[in-house]
Short mmCIF file of C-alpha atoms and ligand atoms in Angstrom, two decimals:
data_model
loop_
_atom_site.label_atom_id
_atom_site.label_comp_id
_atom_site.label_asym_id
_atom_site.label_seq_id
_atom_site.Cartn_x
_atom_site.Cartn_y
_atom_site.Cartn_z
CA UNK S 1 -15.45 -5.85 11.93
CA UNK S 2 -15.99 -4.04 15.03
CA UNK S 3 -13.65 -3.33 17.95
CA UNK S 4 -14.40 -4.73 21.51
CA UNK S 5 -16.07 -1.13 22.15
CA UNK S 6 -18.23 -1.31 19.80
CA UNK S 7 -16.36 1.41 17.67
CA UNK S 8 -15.09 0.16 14.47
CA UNK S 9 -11.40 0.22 14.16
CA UNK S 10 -10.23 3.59 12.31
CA UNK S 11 -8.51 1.27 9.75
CA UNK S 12 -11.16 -0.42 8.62
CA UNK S 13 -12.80 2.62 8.26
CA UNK S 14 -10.01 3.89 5.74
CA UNK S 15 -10.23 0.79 3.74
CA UNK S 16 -14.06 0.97 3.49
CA UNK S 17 -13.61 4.57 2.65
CA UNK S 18 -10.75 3.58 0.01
CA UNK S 19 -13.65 1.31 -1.20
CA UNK S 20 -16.71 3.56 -1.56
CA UNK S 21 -13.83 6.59 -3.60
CA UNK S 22 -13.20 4.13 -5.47
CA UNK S 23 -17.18 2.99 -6.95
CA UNK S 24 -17.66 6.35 -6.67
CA UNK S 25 -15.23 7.27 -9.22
CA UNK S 26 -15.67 4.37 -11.45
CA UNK S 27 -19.13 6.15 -11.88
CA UNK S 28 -17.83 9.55 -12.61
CA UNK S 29 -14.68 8.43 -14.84
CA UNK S 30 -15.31 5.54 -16.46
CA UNK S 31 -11.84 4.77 -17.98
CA UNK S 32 -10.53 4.57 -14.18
CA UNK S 33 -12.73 1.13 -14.09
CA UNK S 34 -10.75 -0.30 -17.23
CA UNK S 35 -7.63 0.80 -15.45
CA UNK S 36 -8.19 -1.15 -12.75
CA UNK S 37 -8.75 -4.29 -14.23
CA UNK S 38 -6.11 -3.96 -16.51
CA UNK S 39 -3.87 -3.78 -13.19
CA UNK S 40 -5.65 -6.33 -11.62
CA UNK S 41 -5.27 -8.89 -13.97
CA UNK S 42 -1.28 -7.62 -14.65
CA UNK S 43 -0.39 -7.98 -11.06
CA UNK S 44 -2.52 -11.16 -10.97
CA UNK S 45 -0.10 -12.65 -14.01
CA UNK S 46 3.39 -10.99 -12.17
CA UNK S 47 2.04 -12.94 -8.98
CA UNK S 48 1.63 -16.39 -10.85
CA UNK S 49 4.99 -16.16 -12.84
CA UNK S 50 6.73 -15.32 -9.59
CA UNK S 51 6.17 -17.33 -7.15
CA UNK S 52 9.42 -16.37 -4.52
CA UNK S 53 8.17 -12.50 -4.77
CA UNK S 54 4.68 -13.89 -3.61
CA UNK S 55 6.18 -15.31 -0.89
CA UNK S 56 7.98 -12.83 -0.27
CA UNK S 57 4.67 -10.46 0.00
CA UNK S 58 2.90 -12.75 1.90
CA UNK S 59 5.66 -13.14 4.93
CA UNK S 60 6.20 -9.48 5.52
CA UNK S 61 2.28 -8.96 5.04
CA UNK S 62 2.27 -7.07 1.90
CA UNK S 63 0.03 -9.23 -0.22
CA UNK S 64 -2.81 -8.62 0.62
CA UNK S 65 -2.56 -4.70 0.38
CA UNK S 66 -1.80 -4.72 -3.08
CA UNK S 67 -4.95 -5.10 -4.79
CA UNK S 68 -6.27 -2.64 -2.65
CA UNK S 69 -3.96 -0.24 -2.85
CA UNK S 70 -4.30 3.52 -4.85
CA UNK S 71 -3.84 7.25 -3.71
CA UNK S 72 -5.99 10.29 -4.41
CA UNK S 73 -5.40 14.06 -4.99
CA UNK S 74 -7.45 16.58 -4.08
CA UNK S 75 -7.05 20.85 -3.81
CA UNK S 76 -8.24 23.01 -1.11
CA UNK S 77 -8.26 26.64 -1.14
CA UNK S 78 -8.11 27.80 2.82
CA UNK S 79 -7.12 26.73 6.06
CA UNK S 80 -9.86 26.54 7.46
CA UNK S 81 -10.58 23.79 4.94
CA UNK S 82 -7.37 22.08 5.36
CA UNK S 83 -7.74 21.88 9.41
CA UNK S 84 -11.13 20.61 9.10
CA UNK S 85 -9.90 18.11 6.05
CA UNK S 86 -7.37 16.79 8.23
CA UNK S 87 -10.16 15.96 11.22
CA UNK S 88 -12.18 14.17 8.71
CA UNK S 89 -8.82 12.14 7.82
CA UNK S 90 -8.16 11.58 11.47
CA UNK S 91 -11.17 9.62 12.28
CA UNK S 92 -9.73 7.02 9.57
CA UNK S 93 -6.43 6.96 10.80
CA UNK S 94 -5.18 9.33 8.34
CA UNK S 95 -2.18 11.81 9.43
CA UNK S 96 -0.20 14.36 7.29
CA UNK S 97 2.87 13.71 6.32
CA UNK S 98 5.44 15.17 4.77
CA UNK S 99 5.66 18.85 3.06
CA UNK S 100 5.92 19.19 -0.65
CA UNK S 101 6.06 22.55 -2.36
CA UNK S 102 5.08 22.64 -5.66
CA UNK S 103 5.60 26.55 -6.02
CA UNK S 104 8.92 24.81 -6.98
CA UNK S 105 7.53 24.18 -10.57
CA UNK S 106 5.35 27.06 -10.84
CA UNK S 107 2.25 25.82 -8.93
CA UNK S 108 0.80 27.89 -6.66
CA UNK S 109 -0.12 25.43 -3.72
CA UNK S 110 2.48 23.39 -1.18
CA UNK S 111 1.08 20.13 0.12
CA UNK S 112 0.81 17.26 2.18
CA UNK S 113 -0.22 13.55 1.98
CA UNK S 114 -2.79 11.71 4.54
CA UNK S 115 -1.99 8.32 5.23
CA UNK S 116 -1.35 5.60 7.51
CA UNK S 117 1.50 5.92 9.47
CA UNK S 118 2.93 2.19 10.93
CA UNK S 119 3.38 -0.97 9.38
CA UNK S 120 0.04 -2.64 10.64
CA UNK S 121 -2.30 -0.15 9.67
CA UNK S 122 -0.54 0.33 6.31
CA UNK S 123 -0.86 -3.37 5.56
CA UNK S 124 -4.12 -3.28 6.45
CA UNK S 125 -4.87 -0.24 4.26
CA UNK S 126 -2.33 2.05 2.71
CA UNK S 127 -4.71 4.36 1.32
CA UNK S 128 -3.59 7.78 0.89
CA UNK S 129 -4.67 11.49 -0.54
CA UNK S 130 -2.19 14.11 -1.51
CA UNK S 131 -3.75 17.14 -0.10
CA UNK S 132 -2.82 20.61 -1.87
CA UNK S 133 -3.86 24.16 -0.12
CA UNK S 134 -4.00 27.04 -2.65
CA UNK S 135 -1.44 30.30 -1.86
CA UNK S 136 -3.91 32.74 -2.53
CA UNK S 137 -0.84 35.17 -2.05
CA UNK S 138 0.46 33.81 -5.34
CA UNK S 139 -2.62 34.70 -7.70
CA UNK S 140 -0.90 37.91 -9.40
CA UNK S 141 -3.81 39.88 -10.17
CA UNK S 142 -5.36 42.05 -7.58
CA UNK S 143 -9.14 41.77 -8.18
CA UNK S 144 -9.08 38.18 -9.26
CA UNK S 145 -7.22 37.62 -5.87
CA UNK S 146 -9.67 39.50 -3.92
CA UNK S 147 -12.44 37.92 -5.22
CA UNK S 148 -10.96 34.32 -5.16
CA UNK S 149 -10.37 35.42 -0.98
CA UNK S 150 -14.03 36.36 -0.85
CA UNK S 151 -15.40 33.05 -2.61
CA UNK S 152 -13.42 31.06 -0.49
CA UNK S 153 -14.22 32.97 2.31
CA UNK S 154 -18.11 32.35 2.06
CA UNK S 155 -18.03 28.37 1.14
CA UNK S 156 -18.45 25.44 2.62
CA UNK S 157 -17.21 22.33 1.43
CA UNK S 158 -18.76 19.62 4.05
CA UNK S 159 -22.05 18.60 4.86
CA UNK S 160 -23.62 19.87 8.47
CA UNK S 161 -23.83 15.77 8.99
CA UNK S 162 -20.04 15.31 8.70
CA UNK S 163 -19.28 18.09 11.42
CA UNK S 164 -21.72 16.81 13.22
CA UNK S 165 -20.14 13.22 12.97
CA UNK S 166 -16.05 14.24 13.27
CA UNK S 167 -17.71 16.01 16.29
CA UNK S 168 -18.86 12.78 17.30
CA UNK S 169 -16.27 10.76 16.49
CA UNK S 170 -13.36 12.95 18.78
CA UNK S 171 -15.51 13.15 21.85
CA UNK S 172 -16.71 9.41 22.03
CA UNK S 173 -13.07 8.56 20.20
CA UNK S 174 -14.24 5.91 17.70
CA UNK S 175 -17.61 5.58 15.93
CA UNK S 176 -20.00 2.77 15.85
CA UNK S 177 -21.13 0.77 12.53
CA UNK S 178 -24.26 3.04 11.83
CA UNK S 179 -22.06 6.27 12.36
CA UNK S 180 -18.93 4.85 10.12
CA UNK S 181 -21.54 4.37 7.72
CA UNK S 182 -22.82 8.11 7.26
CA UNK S 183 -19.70 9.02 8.37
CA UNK S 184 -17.78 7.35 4.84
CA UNK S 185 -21.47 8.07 2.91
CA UNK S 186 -21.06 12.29 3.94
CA UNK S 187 -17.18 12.71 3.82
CA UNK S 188 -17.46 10.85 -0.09
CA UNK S 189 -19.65 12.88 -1.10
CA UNK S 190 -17.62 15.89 -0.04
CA UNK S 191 -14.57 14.63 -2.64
CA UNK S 192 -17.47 14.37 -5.78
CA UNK S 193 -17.96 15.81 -8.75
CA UNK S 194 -20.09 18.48 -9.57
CA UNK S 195 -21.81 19.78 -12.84
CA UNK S 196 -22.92 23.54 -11.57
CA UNK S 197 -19.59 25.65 -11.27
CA UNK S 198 -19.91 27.84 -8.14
CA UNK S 199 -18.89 30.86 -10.26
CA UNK S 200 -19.57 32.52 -13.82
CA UNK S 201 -17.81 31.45 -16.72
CA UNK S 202 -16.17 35.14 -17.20
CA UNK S 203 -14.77 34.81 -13.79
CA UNK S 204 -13.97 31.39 -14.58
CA UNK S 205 -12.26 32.12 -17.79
CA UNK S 206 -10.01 34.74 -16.06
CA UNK S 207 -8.67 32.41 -13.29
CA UNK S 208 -7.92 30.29 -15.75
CA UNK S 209 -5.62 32.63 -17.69
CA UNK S 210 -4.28 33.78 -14.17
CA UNK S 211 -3.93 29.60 -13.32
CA UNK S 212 -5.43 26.49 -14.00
CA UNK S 213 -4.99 25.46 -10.94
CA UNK S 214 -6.15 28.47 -8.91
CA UNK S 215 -9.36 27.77 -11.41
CA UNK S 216 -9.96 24.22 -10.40
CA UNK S 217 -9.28 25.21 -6.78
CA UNK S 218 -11.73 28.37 -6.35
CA UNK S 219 -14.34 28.21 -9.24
CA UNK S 220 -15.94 25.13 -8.03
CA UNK S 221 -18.60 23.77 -5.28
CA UNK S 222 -15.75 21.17 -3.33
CA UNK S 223 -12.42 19.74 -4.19
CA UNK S 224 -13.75 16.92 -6.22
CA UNK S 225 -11.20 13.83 -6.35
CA UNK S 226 -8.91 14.65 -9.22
CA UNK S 227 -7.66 11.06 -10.04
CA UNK S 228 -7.21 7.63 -7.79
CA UNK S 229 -4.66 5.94 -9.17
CA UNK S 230 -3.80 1.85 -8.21
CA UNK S 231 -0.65 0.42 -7.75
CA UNK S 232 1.01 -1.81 -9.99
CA UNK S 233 3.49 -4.16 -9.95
CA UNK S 234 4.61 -3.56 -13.63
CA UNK S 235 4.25 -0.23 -14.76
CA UNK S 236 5.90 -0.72 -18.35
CA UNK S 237 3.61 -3.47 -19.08
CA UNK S 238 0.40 -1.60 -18.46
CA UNK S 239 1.80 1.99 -19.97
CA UNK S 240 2.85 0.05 -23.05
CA UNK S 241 -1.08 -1.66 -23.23
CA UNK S 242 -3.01 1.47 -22.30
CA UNK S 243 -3.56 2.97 -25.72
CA UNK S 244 -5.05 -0.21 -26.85
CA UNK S 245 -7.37 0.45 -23.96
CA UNK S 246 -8.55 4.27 -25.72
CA UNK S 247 -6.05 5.55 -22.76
CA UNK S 248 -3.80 8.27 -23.77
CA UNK S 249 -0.96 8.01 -21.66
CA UNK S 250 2.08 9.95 -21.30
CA UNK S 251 5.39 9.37 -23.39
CA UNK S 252 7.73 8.70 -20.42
CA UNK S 253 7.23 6.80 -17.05
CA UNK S 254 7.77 9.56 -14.53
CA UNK S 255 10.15 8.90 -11.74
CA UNK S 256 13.69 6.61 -11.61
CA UNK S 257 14.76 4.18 -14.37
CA UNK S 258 13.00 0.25 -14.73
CA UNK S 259 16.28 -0.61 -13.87
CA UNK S 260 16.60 1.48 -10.38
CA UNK S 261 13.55 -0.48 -8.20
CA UNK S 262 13.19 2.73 -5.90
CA UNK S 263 10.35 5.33 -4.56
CA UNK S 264 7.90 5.52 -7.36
CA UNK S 265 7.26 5.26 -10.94
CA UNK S 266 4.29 7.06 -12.41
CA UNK S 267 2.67 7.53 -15.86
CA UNK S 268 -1.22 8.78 -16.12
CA UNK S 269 -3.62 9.76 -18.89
CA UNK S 270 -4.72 13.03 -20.21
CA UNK S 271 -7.54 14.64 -18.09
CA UNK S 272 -11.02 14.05 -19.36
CA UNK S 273 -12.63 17.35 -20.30
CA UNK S 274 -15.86 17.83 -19.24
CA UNK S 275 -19.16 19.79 -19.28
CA UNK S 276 -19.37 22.46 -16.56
CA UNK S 277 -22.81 24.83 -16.26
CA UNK S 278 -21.30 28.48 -15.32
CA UNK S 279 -24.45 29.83 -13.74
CA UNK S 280 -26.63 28.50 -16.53
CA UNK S 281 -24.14 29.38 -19.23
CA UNK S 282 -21.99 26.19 -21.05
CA UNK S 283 -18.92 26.04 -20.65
CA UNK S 284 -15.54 23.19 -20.19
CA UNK S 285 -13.38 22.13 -17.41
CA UNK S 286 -10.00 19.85 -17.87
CA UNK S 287 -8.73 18.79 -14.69
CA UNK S 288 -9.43 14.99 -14.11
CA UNK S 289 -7.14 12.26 -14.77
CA UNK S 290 -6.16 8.46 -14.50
CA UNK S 291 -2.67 7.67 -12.85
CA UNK S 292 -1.03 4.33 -12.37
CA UNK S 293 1.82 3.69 -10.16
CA UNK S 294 4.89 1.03 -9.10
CA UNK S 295 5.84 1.46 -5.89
CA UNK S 296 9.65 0.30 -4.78
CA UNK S 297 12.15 1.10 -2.06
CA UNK S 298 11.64 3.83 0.31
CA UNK S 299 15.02 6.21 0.29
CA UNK S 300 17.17 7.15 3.23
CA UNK S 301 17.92 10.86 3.32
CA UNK S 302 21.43 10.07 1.74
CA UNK S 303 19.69 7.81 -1.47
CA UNK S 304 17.06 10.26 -1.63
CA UNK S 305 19.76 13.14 -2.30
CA UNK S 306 21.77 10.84 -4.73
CA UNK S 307 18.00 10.46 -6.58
CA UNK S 308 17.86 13.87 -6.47
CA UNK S 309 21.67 14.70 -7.50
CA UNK S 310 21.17 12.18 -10.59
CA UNK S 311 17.81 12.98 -11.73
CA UNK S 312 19.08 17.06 -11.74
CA UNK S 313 22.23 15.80 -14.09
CA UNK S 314 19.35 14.10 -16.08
CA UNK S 315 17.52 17.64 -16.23
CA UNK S 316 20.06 19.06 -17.29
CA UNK S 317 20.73 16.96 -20.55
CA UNK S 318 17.36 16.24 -21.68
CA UNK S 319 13.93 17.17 -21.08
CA UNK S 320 11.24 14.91 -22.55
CA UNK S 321 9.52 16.50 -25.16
CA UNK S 322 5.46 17.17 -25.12
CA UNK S 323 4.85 15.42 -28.36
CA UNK S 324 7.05 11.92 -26.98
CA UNK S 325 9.43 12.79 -30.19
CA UNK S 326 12.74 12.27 -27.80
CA UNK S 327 10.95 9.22 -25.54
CA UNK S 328 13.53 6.77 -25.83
CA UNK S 329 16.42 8.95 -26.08
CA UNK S 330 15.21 9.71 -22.98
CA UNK S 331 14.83 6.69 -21.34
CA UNK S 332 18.24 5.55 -22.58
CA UNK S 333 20.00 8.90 -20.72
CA UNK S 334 17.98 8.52 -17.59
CA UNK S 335 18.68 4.60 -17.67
CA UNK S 336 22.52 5.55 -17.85
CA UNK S 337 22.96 8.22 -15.46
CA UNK S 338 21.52 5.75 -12.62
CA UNK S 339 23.79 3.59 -12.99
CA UNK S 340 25.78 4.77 -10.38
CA UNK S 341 22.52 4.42 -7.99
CA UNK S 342 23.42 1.21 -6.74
CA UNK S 343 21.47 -2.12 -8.35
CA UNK S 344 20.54 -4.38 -6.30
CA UNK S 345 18.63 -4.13 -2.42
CA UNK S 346 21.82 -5.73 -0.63
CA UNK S 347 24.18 -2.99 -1.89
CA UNK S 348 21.66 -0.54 -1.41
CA UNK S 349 21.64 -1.57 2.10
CA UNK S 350 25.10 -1.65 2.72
CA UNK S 351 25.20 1.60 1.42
CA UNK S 352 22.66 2.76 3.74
CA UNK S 353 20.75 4.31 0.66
CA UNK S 354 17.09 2.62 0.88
CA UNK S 355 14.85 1.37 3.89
CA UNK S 356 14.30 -1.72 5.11
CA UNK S 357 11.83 -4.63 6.92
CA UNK S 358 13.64 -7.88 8.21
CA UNK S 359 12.15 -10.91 8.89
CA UNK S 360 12.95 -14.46 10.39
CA UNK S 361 13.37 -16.91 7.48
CA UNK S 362 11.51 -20.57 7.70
CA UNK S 363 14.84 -21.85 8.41
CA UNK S 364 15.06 -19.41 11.95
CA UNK S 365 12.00 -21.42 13.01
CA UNK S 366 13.87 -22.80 15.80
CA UNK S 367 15.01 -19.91 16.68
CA UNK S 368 18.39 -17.69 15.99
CA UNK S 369 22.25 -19.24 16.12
CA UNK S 370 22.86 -15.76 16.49
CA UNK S 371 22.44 -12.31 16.98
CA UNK S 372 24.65 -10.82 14.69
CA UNK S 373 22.31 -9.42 11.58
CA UNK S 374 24.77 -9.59 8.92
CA UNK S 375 26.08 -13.36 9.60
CA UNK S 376 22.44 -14.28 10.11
CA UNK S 377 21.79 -12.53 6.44
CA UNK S 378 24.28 -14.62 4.93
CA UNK S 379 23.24 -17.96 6.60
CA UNK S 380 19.64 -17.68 5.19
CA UNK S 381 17.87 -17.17 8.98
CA UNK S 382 17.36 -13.68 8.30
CA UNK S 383 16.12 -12.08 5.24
CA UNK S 384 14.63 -8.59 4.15
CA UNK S 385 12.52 -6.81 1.54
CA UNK S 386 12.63 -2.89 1.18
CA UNK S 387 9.99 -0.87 3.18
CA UNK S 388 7.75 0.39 0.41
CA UNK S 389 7.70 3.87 -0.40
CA UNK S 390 4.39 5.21 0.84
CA UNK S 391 5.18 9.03 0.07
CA UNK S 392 5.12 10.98 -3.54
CA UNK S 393 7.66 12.83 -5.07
CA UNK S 394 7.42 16.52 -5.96
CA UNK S 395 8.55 16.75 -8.82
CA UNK S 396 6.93 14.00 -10.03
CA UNK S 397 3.80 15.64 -8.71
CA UNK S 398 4.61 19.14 -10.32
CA UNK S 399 4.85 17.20 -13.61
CA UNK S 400 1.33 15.68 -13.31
CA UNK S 401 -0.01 19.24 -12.48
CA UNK S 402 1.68 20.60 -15.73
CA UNK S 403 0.43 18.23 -18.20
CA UNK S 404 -2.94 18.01 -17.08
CA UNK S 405 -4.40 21.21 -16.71
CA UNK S 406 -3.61 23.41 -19.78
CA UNK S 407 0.08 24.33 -19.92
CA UNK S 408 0.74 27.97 -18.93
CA UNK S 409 4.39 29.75 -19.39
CA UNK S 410 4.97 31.67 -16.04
CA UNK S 411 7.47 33.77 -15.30
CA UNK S 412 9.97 32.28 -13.65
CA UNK S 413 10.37 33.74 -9.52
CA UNK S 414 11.71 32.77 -6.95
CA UNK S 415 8.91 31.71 -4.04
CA UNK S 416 10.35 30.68 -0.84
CA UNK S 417 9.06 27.63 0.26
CA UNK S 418 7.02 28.09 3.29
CA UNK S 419 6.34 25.02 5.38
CA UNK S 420 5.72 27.05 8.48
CA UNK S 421 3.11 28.69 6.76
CA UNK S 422 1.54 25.59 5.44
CA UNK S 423 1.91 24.04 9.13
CA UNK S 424 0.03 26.70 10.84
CA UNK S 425 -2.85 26.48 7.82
CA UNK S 426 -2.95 22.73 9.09
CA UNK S 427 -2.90 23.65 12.68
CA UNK S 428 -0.80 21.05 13.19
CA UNK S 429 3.40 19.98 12.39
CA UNK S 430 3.51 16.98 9.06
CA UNK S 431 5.19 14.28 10.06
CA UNK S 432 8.66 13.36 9.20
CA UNK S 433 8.75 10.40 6.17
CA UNK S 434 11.72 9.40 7.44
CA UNK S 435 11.08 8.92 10.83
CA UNK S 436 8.38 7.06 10.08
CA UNK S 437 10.58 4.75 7.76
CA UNK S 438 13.25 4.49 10.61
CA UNK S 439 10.83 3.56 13.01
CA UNK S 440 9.53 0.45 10.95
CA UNK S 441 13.04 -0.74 9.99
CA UNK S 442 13.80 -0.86 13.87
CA UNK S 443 10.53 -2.31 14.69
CA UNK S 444 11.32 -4.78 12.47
CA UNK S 445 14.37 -5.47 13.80
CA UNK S 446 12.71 -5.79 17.26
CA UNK S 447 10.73 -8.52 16.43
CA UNK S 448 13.50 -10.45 14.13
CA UNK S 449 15.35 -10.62 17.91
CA UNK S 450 12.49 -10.75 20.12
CA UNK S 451 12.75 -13.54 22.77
C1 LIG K 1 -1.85 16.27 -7.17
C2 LIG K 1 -0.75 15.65 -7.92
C3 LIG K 1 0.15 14.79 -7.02
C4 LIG K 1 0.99 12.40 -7.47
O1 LIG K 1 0.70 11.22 -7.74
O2 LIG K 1 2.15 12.81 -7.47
C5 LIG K 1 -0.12 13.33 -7.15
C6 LIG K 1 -2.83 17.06 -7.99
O3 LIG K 1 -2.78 17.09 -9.23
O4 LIG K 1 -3.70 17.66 -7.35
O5 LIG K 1 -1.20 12.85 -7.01
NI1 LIG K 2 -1.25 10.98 -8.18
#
């Protein structure tokens, strides 16, 4: 579909870019594929059996996405990489937002996600990549640091095509058909895998020791896509069939309670290890992995901090063992201690805890009696669904970094968080989630009134 100008619509770039990730990585991790059907044919079934949530879907235009919908991850390891990443995720419509430090939990990057930023674009593709920037500053050991700079220093992780094409694409603002299709055919191939480490394995080995991370980040060619992961619309159903599928998933679904429908719930499989050549010489590299995820409610500021407040308390009373042998005890304390999150969307609301999209009911067809929102709630001409959480959580995030790359005990120490730092690597400021969340939920409102 192309635009009056004869540019084709940065969207629909995004989605076709979503697309081609995706083949791409069926071919390079073949369990991904059997994720995705499993998914597909779960959210197919959830769809059938509930006919008032399709409905639902369909009027606030979130049906369609669904099938569609995953996120990817992927690591840089300089700013100059990051500020020429986030041109590449312009062109599709892609903007940073929000700031998430993982040195938190002992990772030595802070981070960002690209994505869509309003309601139409989302619903027409809410692809998104969690971006990570490694803090050089952070890898302890002098000469491995030094060397890491200097590696980093000297690559290049895009083609000479794709500059030439995001060069294109801001002066003429847009691209045709033949240019969005070298365009998504060069910026793919910038996210894929490759065999032929860019270092030796000795070097290698000792980054790893230093950080697994810091490994994956500076040791190889590009910042090959470290997992896509689809969305789901029930998470316990799949993580409960995935080892019948040869899938090794975690013990625990990451994130709130079944029972709490908010932000995001999370569970993934163990990375696949595979073959690297170190400058001729064998060797093995674990960072890949699948992820699936539910996506609820989008917090406010005050329900995020409650989330936060009640999944600390949780911390502090139990911490889910590596080998699953405390799973369900668990579940059963994380299940109880949010139960003072409120239940259901309408008391969330009240509450002012959760985001959300209204919409005119069949029965406002005619038009509104009204305009006050809450008596127009209760008299069925007005109805709402939460805004859908489009962001990640960090320590949800931190926890996917620590079980899949090889766990490492760190001293703890304290890092300050440095999002002015990270801003100026980006060359640009990350937009606020919530702003972005309070926009839609007035926009929505907007049109529920409009004349
Ligand atoms: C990024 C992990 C973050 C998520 O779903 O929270 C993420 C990474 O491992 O590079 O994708
Ligand atoms: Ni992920």
């Amino acid at each position: 579909m192309t635009e009056k100008n004869g540019f084709v619509s940065s969207d629909d770039i995004r989605a076709r870019f979503s697309r081609a990730m995706s083949i791409m990585y069926k071919t390079e991790v073949p369990a991904y594929g059997d994720l995705l059907e499993l998914v597909a044919k779960t959210n197919q079934k959830v769809l059938d059996q509930n006919p008032a949530l399709k409905d639902k879907l369909a009027r606030t235009d979130n049906l369609d996405r669904i099938n569609e919908e995953r996120h990817g991850a992927i690591r840089l390891g300089s700013a100059k990489e990051l500020k020429m990443m986030a041109r590449v995720f312009r062109v599709m419509g892609m903007h940073p937002v929000a700031y998430y430090d993982l040195t938190q939990a002992n990772v030595p990057v802070h981070s960002t996600a690209f994505r869509a930023m309003d309601q139409e674009s989302l619903s027409k593709s809410p692809f998104r990549v969690f971006t990570s920037l490694l803090r050089c500053e952070l890898i302890k050991d002098e000469v491995l640091r030094k060397r890491a700079e200097d590696i980093l220093a000297m690559r290049d992780i895009f083609t000479p095509r794709l500059y030439e094409l995001v060069d294109i694409a801001e002066s003429q603002n847009g691209l045709n058909e033949d240019q969005t299709e070298e365009f998504i055919k060069e910026a793919t191939y910038t996210f894929k895998w490759h065999e032929d480490a860019a270092v030796d394995k000795a070097f290698y080995e000792a980054m790893k020791a230093e950080d697994p991370r810091a490994a994956d980040i500076v040791c190889f060619k590009g910042p090959h896509i470290n997992h896509l992961t689809p969305r789901t619309l029930e998470i316990d159903t799949i993580h409960a069939e995935m080892p019948g599928h040869g899938m090794n998933a975690k013990n625990v679904v990451e994130g709130p309670p079944p029972t709490r429908p908010i932000l995001l719930r999370q569970t993934s499989f163990k990375a696949l290890t595979e073959k690297v050549s170190f400058e001729g010489e064998e060797g093995l590299h674990t960072a890949r992995f699948g992820e699936i995820e539910q996506r609820s409610a989008a917090l406010t500021r005050k329900g995020r901090a409650l989330y936060d407040e009640i999944l600390n308390e949780v911390r502090a009373a139990i911490t889910p063992a590596p080998d699953g042998s405390n799973a369900s005890k668990y579940m059963d304390i994380l299940k109880q201690k949010f139960e003072r999150f409120p239940e259901s969307y309408d008391e969330m609301r009240k509450n002012d805890l959760a985001y959300f999209q209204y919409y005119r009911t069949q029965k406002a067809e005619r038009g509104l009696p009204s305009d006050n929102l809450e008596q127009l709630i209760s008299d069925g001409y007005v109805d709402f669904i939460p805004l859908v959480y489009e962001d990640f959580l960090p320590v949800s995030a931190a926890g996917i970094f620590a079980s899949n790359a090889s766990d490492k005990t760190r001293v703890d120490e304290f890092v300050s968080s440095s999002q002015e730092e990270f801003e100026s690597a980006l060359g640009q400021k990350v937009n606020s989630e919530f702003k972005l969340y309070e926009d839609m939920q007035a926009a929505s409102l907007d049109k529920v009134f409009a004349k």
